[in-house]
C-alpha positions as a Markdown table, in Angstrom:
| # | Residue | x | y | z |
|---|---|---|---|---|
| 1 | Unk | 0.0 | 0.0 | 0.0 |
| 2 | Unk | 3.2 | 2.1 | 0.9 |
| 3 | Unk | 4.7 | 1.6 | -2.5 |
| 4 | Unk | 0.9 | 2.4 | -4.6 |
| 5 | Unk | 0.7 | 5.7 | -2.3 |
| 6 | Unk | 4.5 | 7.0 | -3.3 |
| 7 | Unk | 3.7 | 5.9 | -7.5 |
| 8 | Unk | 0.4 | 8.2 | -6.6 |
| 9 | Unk | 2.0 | 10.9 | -5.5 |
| 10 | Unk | 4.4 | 10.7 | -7.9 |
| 11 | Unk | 2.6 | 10.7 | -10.6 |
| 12 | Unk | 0.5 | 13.3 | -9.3 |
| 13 | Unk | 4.1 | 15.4 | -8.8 |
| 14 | Unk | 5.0 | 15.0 | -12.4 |
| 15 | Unk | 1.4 | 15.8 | -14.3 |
| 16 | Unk | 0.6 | 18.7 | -12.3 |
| 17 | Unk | 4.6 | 19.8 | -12.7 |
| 18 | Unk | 4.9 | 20.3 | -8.7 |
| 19 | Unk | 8.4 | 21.0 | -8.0 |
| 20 | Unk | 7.8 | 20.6 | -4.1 |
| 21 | Unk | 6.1 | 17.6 | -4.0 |
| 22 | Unk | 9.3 | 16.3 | -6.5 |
| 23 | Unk | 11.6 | 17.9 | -3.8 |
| 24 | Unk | 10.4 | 16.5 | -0.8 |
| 25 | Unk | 10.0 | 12.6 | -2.1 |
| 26 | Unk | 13.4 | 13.4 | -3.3 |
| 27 | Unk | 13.0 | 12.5 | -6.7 |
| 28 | Unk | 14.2 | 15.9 | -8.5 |
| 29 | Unk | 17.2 | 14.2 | -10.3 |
| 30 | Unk | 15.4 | 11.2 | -11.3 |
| 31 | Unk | 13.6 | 13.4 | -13.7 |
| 32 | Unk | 16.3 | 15.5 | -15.2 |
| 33 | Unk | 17.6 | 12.4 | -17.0 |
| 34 | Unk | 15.8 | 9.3 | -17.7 |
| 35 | Unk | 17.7 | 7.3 | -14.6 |
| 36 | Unk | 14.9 | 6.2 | -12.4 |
| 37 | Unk | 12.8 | 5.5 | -15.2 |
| 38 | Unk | 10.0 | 2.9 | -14.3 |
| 39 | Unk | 10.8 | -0.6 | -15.7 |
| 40 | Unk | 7.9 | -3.4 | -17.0 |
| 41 | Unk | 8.0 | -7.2 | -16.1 |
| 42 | Unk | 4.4 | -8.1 | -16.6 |
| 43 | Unk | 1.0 | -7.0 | -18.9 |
| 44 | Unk | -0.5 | -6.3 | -15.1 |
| 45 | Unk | 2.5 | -4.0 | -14.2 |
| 46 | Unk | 1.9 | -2.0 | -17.7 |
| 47 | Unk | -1.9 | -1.6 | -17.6 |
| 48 | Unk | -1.2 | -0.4 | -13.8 |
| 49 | Unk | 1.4 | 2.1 | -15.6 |
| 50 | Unk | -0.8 | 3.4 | -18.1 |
| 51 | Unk | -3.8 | 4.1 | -15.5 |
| 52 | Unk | -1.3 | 6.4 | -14.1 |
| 53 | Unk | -0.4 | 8.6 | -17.8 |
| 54 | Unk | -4.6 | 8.6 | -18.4 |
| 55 | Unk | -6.1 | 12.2 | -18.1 |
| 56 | Unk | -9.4 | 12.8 | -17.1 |
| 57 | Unk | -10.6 | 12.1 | -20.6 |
| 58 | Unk | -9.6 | 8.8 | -20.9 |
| 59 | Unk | -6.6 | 9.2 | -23.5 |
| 60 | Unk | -3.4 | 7.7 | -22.5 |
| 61 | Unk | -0.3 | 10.4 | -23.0 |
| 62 | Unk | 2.6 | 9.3 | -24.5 |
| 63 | Unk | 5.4 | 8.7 | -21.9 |
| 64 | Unk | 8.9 | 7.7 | -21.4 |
| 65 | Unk | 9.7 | 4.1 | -19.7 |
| 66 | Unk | 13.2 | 3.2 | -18.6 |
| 67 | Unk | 14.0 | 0.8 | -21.6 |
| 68 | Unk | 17.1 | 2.0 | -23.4 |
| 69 | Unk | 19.2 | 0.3 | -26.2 |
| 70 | Unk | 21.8 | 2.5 | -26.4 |
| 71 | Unk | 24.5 | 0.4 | -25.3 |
| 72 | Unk | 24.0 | -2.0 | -28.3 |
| 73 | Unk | 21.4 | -1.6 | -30.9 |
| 74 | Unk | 19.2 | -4.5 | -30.3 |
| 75 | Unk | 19.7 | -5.3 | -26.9 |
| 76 | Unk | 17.0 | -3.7 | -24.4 |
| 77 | Unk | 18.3 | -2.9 | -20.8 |
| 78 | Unk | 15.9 | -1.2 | -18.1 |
| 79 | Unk | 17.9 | 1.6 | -16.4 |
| 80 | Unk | 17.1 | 0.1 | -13.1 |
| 81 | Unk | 19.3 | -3.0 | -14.0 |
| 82 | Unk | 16.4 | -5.1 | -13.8 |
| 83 | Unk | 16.0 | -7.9 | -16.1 |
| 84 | Unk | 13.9 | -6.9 | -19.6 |
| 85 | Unk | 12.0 | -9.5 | -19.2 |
| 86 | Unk | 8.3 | -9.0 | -20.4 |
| 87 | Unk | 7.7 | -6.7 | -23.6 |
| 88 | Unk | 5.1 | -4.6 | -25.5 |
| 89 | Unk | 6.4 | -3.5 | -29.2 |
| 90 | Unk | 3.4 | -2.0 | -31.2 |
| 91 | Unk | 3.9 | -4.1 | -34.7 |
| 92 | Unk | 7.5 | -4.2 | -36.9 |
| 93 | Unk | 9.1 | -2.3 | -33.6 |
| 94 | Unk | 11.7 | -1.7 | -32.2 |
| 95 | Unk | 12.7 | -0.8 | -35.7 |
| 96 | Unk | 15.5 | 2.2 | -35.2 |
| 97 | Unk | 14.1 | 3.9 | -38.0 |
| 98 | Unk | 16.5 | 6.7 | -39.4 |
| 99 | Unk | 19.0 | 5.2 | -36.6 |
| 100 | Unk | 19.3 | 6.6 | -33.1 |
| 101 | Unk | 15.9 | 5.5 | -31.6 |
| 102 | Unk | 17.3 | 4.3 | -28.4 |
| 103 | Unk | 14.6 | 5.0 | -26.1 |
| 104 | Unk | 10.8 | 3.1 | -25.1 |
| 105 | Unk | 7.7 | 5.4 | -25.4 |
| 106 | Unk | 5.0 | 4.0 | -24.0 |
| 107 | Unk | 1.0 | 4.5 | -25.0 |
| 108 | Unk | 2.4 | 5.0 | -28.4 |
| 109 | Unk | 0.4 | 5.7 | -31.5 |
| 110 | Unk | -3.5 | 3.9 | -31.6 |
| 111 | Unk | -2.9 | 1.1 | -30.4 |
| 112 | Unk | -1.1 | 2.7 | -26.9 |
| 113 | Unk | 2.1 | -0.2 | -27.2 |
| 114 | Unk | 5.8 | 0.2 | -27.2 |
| 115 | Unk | 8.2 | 2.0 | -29.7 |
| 116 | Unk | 11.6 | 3.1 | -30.1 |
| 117 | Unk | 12.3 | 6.6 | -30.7 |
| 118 | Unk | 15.1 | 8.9 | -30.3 |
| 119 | Unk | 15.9 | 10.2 | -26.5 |
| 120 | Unk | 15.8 | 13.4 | -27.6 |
| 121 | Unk | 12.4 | 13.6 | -28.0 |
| 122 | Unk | 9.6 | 15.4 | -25.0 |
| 123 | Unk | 7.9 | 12.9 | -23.0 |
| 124 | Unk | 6.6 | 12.6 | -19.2 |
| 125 | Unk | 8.4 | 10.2 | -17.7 |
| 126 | Unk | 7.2 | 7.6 | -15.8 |
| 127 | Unk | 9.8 | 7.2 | -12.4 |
| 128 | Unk | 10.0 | 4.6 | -9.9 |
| 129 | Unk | 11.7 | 4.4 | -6.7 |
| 130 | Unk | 13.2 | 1.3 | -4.5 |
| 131 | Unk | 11.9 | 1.3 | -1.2 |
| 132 | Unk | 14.0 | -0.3 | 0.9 |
């Protein structure tokens, strides 16, 4: 219950851009890179991810996960270290079109799956913490 109210409040902290509430929980660097980024190991875990990016209206905003390929094209890592164990490509991706898409956006295009893109792109980014 601990760990649900600290995703809430986080998620809360980075949709309505409250620096404060990011201060206090400690979590003001985790969002100036994409270290801390939330990682995925199950369809449960994802659908509980995307209730947090849905607005009032019911759409689901596209948002950066921790999945990065970076290191070497092809091989997905979670920049938690965790094991990339469960995926969620939308059709023919990862594809690294036009090279460089390194990154996993989640709730991408219609059918609200995974791509590849390049990091440089603007996102919300979906953050987890360890509790120890």
């Amino acid at each position: 219950m601990e760990k649900l109210a600290i995703l809430l409040l986080l998620s809360a902290s980075i949709a309505l851009g409250d620096a404060n509430l990011t201060q206090l929980l400690g979590l003001e660097p985790l969002l100036k890179t994409k270290e801390g980024s939330s990682s995925v190991h199950s369809l449960l875990e994802y659908q509980f991810m995307q209730a947090l990016t849905k607005d009032a209206n019911g759409h689901l905003h596209s948002t950066w996960l921790g999945g990065f390929d970076a290191i070497k094209e092809g091989t997905w890592m979670w920049s938690d270290g965790s094991r990339f164990d469960y995926t969620n490509w939308d059709t023919d991706e990862p594809n690294n079109a036009g090279e460089g898409e390194d990154c996993l956006h989640m709730n991408a295009a219609s059918a609200k799956l995974w791509f590849d893109v390049p990091c440089e792109w603007k996102f919300a980014s979906l953050c987890s913490r360890r509790i120890v």
